[in-house]
Coordinates of C-alpha atoms and ligand atoms in Angstrom, one line a residue:
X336 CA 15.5 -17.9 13.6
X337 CA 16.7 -20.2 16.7
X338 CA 18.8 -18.7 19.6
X339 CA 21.3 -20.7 18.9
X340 CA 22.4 -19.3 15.9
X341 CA 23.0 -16.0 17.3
X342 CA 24.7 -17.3 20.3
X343 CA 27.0 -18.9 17.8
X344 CA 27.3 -16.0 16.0
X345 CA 28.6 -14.0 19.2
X346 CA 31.4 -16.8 20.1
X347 CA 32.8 -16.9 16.7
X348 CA 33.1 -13.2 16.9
X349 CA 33.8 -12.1 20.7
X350 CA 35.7 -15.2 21.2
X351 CA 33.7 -15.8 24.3
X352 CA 30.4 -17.0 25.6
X353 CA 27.5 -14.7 25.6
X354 CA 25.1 -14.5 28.5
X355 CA 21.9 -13.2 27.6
X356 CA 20.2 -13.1 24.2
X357 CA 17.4 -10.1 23.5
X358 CA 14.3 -11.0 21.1
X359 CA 12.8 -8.0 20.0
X360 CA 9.8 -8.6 17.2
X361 CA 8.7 -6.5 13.8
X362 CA 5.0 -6.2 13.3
X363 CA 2.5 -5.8 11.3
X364 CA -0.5 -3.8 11.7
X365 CA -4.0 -5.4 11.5
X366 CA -5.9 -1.9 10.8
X367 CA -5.7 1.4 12.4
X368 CA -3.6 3.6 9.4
X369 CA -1.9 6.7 10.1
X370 CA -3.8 6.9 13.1
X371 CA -1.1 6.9 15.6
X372 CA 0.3 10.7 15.1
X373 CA -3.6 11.7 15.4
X374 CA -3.6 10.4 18.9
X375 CA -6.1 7.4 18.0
X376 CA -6.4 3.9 18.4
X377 CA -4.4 1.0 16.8
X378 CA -4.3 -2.6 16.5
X379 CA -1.2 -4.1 15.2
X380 CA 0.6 -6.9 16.4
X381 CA 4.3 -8.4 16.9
X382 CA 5.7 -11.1 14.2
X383 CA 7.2 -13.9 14.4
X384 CA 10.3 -12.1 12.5
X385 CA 12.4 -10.4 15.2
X386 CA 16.0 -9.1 16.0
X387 CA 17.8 -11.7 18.2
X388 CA 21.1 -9.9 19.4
X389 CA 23.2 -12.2 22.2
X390 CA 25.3 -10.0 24.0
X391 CA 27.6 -9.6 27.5
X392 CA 27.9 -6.7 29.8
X393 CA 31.1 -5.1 29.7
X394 CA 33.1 -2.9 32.4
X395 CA 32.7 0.6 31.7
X396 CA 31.2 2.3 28.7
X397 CA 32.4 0.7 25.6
X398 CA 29.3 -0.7 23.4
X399 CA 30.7 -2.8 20.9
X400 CA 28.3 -4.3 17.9
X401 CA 28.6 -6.8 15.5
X402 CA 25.8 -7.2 13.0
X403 CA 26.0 -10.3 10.9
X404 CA 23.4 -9.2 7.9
X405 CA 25.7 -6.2 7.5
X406 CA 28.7 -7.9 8.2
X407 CA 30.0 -5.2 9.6
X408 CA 30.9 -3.8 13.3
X409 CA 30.9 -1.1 15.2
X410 CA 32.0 0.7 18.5
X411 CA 31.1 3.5 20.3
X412 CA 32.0 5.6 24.1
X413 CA 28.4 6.2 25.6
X414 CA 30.2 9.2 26.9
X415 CA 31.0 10.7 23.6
X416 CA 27.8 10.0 21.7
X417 CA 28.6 11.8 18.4
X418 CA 25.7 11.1 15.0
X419 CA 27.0 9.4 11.9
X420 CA 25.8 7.0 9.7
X421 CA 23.9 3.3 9.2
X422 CA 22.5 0.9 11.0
X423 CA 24.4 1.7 14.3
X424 CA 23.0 5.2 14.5
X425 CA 19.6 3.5 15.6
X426 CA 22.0 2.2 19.2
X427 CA 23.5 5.0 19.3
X428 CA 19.7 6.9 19.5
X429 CA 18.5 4.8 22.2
X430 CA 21.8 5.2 24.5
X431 CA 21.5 8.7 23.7
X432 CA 17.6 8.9 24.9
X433 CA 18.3 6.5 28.1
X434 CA 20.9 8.8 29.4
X435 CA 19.0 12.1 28.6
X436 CA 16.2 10.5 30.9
X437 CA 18.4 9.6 33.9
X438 CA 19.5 6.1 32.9
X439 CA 23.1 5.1 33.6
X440 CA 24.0 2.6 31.4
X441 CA 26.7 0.1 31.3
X442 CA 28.5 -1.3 27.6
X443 CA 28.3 -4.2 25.9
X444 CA 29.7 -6.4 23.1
X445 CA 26.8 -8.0 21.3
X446 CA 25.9 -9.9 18.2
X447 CA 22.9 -8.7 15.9
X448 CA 20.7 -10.7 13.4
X449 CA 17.5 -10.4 12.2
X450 CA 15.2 -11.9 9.4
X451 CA 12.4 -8.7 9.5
X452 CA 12.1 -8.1 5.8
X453 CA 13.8 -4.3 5.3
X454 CA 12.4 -1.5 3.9
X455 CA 9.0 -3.6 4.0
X456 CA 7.2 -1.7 6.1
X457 CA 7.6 -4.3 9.1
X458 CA 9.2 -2.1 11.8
X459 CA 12.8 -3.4 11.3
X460 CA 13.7 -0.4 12.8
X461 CA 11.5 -0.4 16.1
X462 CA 12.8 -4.2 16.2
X463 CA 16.6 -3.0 16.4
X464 CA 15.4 0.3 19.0
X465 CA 13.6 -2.1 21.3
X466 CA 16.2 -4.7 21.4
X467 CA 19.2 -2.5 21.9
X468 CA 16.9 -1.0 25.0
X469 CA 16.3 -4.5 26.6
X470 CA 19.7 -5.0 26.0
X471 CA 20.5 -2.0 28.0
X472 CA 18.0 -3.0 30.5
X473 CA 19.9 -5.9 31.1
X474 CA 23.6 -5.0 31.2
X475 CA 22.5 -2.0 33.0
X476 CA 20.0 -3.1 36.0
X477 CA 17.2 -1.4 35.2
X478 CA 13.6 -2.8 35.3
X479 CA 12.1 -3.2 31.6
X480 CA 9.2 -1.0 31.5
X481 CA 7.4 -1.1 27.9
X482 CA 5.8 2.0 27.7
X483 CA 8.6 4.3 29.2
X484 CA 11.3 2.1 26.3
X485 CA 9.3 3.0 23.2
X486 CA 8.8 6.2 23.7
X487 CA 12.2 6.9 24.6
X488 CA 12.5 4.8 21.3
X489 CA 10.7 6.5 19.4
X490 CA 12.4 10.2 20.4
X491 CA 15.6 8.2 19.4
X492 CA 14.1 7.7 15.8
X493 CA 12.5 10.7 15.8
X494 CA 15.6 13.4 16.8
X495 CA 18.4 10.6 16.3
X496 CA 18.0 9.1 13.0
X497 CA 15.6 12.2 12.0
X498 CA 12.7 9.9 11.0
X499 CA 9.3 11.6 12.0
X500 CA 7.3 8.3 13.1
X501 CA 4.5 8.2 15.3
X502 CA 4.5 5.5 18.8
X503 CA 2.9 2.3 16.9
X504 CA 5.7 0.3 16.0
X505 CA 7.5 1.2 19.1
X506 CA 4.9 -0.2 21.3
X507 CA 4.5 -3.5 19.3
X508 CA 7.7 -4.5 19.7
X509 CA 8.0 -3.5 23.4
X510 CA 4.5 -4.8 24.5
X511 CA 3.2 -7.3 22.8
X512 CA 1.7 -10.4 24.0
X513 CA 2.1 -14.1 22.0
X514 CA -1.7 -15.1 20.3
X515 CA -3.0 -11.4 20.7
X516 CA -3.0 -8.2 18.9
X517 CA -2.2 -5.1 20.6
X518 CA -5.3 -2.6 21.1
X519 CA -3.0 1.0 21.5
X520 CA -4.9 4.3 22.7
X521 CA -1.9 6.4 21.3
X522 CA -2.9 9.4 23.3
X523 CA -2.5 7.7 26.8
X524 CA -0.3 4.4 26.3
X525 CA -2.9 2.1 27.5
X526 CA -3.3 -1.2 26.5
X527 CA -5.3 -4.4 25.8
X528 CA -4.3 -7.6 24.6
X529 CA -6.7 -8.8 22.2
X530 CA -6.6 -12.7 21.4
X531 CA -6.5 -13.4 17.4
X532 CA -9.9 -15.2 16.8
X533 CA -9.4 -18.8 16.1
X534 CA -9.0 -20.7 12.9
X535 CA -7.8 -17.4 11.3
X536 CA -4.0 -16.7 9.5
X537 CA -2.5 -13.4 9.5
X538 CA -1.2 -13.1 6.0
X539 CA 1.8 -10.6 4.9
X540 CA 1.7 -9.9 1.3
X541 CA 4.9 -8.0 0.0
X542 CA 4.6 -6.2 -2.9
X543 CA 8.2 -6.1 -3.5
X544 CA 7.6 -2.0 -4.4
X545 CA 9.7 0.9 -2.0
X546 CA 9.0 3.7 -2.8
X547 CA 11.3 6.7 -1.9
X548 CA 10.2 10.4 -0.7
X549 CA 8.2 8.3 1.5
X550 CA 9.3 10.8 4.1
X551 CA 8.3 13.5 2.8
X552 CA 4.6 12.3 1.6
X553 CA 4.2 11.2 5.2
X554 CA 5.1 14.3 6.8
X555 CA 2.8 16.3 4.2
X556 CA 0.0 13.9 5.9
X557 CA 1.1 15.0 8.9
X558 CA 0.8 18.7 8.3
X559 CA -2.3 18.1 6.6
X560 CA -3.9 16.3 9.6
X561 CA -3.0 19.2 11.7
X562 CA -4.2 21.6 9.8
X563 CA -7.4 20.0 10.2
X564 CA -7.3 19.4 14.0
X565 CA -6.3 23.3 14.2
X566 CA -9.7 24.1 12.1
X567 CA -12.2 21.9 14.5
X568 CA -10.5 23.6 16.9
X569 CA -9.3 20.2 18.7
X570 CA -5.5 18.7 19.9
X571 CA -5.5 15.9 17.9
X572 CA -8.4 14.4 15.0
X573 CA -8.8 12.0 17.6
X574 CA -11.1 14.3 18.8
X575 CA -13.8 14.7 16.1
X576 CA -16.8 12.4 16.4
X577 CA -17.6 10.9 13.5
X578 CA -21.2 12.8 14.6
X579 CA -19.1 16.4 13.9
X580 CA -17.7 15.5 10.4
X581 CA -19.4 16.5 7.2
X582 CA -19.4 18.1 3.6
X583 CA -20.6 21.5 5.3
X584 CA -17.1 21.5 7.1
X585 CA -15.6 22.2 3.8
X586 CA -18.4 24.9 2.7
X587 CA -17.2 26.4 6.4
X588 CA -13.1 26.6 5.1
X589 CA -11.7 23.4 5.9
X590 CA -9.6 22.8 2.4
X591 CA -11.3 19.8 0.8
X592 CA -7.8 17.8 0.8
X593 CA -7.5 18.2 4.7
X594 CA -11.3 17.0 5.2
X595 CA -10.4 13.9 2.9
X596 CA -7.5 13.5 4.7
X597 CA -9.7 13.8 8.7
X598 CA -12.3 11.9 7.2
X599 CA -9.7 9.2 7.2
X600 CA -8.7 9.3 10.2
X601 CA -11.8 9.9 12.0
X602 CA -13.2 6.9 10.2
X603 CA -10.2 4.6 10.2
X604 CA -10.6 5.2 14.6
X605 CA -13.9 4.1 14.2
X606 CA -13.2 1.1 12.7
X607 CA -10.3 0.3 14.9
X608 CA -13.0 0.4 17.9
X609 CA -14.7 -1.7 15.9
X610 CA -12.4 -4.1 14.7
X611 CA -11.5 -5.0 18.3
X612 CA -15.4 -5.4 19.2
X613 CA -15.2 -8.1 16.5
X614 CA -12.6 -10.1 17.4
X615 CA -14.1 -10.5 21.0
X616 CA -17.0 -11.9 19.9
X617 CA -15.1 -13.8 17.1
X618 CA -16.8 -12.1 14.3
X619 CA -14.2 -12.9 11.5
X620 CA -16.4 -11.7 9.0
X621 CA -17.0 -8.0 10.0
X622 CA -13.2 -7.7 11.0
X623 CA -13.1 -9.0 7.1
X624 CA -14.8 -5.9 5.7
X625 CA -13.5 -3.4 8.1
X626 CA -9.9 -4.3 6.4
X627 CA -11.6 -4.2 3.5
X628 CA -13.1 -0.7 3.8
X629 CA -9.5 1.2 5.6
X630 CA -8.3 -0.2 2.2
X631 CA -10.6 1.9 0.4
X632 CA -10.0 4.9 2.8
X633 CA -6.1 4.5 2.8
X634 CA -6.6 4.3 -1.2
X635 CA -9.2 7.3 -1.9
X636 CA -9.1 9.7 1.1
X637 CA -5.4 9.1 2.8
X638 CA -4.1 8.4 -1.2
X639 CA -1.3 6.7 0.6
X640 CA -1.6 3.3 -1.6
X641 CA 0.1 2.8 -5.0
X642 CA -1.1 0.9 -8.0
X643 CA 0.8 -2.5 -6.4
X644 CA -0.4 -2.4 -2.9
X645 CA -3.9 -2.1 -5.0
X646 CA -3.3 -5.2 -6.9
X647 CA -2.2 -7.1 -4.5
X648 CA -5.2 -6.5 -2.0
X649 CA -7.5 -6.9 -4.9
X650 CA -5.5 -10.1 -5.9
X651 CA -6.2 -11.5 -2.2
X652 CA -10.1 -10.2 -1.8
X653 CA -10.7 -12.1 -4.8
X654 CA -9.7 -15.6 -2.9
X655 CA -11.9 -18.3 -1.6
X656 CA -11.4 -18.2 2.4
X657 CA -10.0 -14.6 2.3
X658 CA -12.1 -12.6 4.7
X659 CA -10.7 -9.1 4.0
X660 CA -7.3 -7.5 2.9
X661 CA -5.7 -4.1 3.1
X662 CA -2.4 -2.2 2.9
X663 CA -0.3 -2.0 6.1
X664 CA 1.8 0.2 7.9
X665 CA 3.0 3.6 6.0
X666 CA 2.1 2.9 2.2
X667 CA 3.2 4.0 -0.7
X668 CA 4.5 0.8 -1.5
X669 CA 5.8 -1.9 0.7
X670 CA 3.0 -4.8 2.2
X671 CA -0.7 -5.6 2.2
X672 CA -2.3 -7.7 5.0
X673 CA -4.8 -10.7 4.7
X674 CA -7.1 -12.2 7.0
X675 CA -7.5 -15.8 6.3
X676 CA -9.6 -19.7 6.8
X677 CA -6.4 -21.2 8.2
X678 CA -7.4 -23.9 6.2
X679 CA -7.1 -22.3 2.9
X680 CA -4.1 -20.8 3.7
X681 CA -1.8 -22.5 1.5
X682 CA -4.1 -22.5 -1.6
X683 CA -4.6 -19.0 -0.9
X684 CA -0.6 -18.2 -1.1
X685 CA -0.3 -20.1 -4.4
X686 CA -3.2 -18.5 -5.8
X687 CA -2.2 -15.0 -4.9
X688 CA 1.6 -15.1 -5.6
X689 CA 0.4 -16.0 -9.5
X690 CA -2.1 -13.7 -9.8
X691 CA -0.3 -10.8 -8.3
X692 CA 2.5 -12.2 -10.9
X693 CA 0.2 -11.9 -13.7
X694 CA -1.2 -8.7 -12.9
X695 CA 1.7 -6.7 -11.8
X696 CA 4.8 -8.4 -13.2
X697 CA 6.1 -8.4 -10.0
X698 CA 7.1 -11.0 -7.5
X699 CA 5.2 -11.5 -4.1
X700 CA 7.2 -11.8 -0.7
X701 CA 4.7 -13.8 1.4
X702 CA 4.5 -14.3 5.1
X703 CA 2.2 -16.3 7.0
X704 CA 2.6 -14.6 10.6
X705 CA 2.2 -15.9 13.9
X706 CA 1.4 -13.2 16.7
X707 CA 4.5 -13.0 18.7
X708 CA 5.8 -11.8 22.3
X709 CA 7.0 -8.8 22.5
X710 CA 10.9 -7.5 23.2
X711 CA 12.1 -10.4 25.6
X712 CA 15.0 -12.2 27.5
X713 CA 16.8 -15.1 27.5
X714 CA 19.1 -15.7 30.4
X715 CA 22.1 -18.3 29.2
Ligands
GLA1610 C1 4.8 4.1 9.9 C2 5.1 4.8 11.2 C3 4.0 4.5 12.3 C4 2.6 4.8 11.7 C5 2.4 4.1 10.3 C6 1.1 4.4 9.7 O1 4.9 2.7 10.1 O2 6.3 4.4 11.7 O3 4.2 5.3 13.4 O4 2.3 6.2 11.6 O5 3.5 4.4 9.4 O6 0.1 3.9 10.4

């Protein structure tokens, strides 16, 4: 999407000039599954598909939004903060957050677009959180601090709009650097960039499948990875050594579906480590078959995949110049990711989208993704 679009967009509404514009990306995660709410490591990293909103401060505390894929507006007194429904309820969150942490904000009128596929498992929602808060940052004079803005983005989902996700997507969108993945220690916030290794294409690989109750299955992973944290005694799985974890923890009471569930996770964190060891010393391969095998992990001990997302990854391991493939994000439907020769990129998309076809009956949504900068500014 260019800015001028948006900008546009904002004039024919407003009937005035903006004077910023906010970028604030989706992402995709390159391995490190449901480790987030376990207080492990991560790797995803910002898209080149983002929420543009172009916007002007306004005196006093009126916010008013236009969103042009909803065609639809919306206003709201960040004095009276009262919940409701749709897509506004993610602004109203993050006002809500701010202000419970001290930040005194200013309104708005702004214009929102976006072309992060919905419901895809691509962070549309940390996109719109992270934009409305650099948004905020602007109008209101505050310095943009990534860290502090996706948690507070993240409460916002998590006690606003009553979705119980963990600090990933947040932090993509916020903090992000163009050409790099993200490396995430979810327990303390800290960060590396990590440059993509050359000659490589990120590939996204919809399956076109949403699956509902997804809320409910992910929670139940939550509980069930607590309940194994409780029994090794620790805060968080991110505590078990690979070194700890065995069968004789189940002959010792762990319930065999919360040690398939750990051994997940406290393998998944081992490959993240890994992962990011590869793509320093350029090592496409291994990062291949480290995709390859949190597939398998997601699939058999997480059982967080469904019979597309198995397809599809199939469909793309099976590819000349494919170096590995897995499912991304939360599951149960939604998008697979590929690690690609940049060269064979566009045979590899062909050949895919027909086999998935054949073997699912479904149609592919395919995405061949830059690495993007994070939530950003653009002064008018
Ligand atoms: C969703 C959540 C993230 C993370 C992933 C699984 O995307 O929003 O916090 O838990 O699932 O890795």
């Amino acid at each position: 999407m260019k800015p001028e679009r948006i900008a546009q967009t904002f004039s024919a509404y407003f009937n005035a000039k903006p004077d910023f514009i906010a970028r604030a990306p989706g992402r995709v995660n390159l391995i490190g599954e449901h480790t987030d709410y376990n207080d492990g490591f991560v790797l995803p990293m910002a898209i080149d598909h983002a929420i543009w909103m172009a916007f002007r401060p306004r005196d006093g505390s009126t916010v008013r939004l236009f969103s042009s894929d909803f065609e639809t507006d919306s206003v709201f007194d960040l004095h009276s903060l009262t919940p409701g429904k749709g897509w506004v309820e993610y602004a109203k969150g993050v006002a809500h957050e701010l202000q419970q942490a001290g930040y005194i904000l200013r309104g708005f009128d702004a214009a929102i677009a976006g072309d992060v596929p919905r419901g895809a498992g691509l962070s549309s929602s940390a996109a719109l959180e992270l934009g409305i808060a650099r948004t905020f940052a602007a109008v209101s004079g505050f310095e943009w601090d990534a860290q502090k803005m996706a948690r507070l983005a993240q409460k916002a989902e998590n006690e606003w709009v009553g979705v119980n996700c963990g600090i990933m997507d947040q932090m993509a969108s916020a903090a992000s650097r163009e050409g790099h993945a993200l490396f995430l220690d979810c327990r303390s916030l800290e960060i590396q960039h990590i440059p993509l290794p050359k000659g490589i294409a990120v590939v996204i690989l919809d399956t076109s499948t949403r699956r509902g109750l997804v809320d409910s299955a992910y929670n139940e992973r939550r509980s069930q990875c607590e309940e194994a944290a409780r029994w090794f005694g620790v805060k968080a799985l991110r505590d078990v050594g690979l070194g700890e974890f065995g069968k004789r923890n189940v002959e010792r009471g762990l319930s065999e579906i919360a040690w398939k569930r750990a051994r997940h996770i406290v393998t998944e964190n081992a490959r993240v480590l890994e992962a990011v060891e590869a793509m320093k010393s350029g090592d496409t391969k291994r990062l291949g078959l480290l995709f390859n095998a949190s597939h398998v992990s997601l699939r058999d001990d997480f059982e967080v995949t469904n019979d597309a997302l198995d397809i599809m990854v199939a469909c793309a391991q099976g590819q000349d110049g494919c170096y590995g493939a897995r499912m991304t994000g939360a599951g149960f439907g939604g998008c697979a990711v590929a690690l690609v020769e940049e060269e064979k990129t566009g045979a590899f998309v062909n050949a895919v989208a027909s086999a998935y076809r054949h073997r699912s009956g479904n149609e592919a949504g395919i995405y061949v993704c830059k690495a993007s900068q994070g939530a950003s500014l653009i002064q008018l």
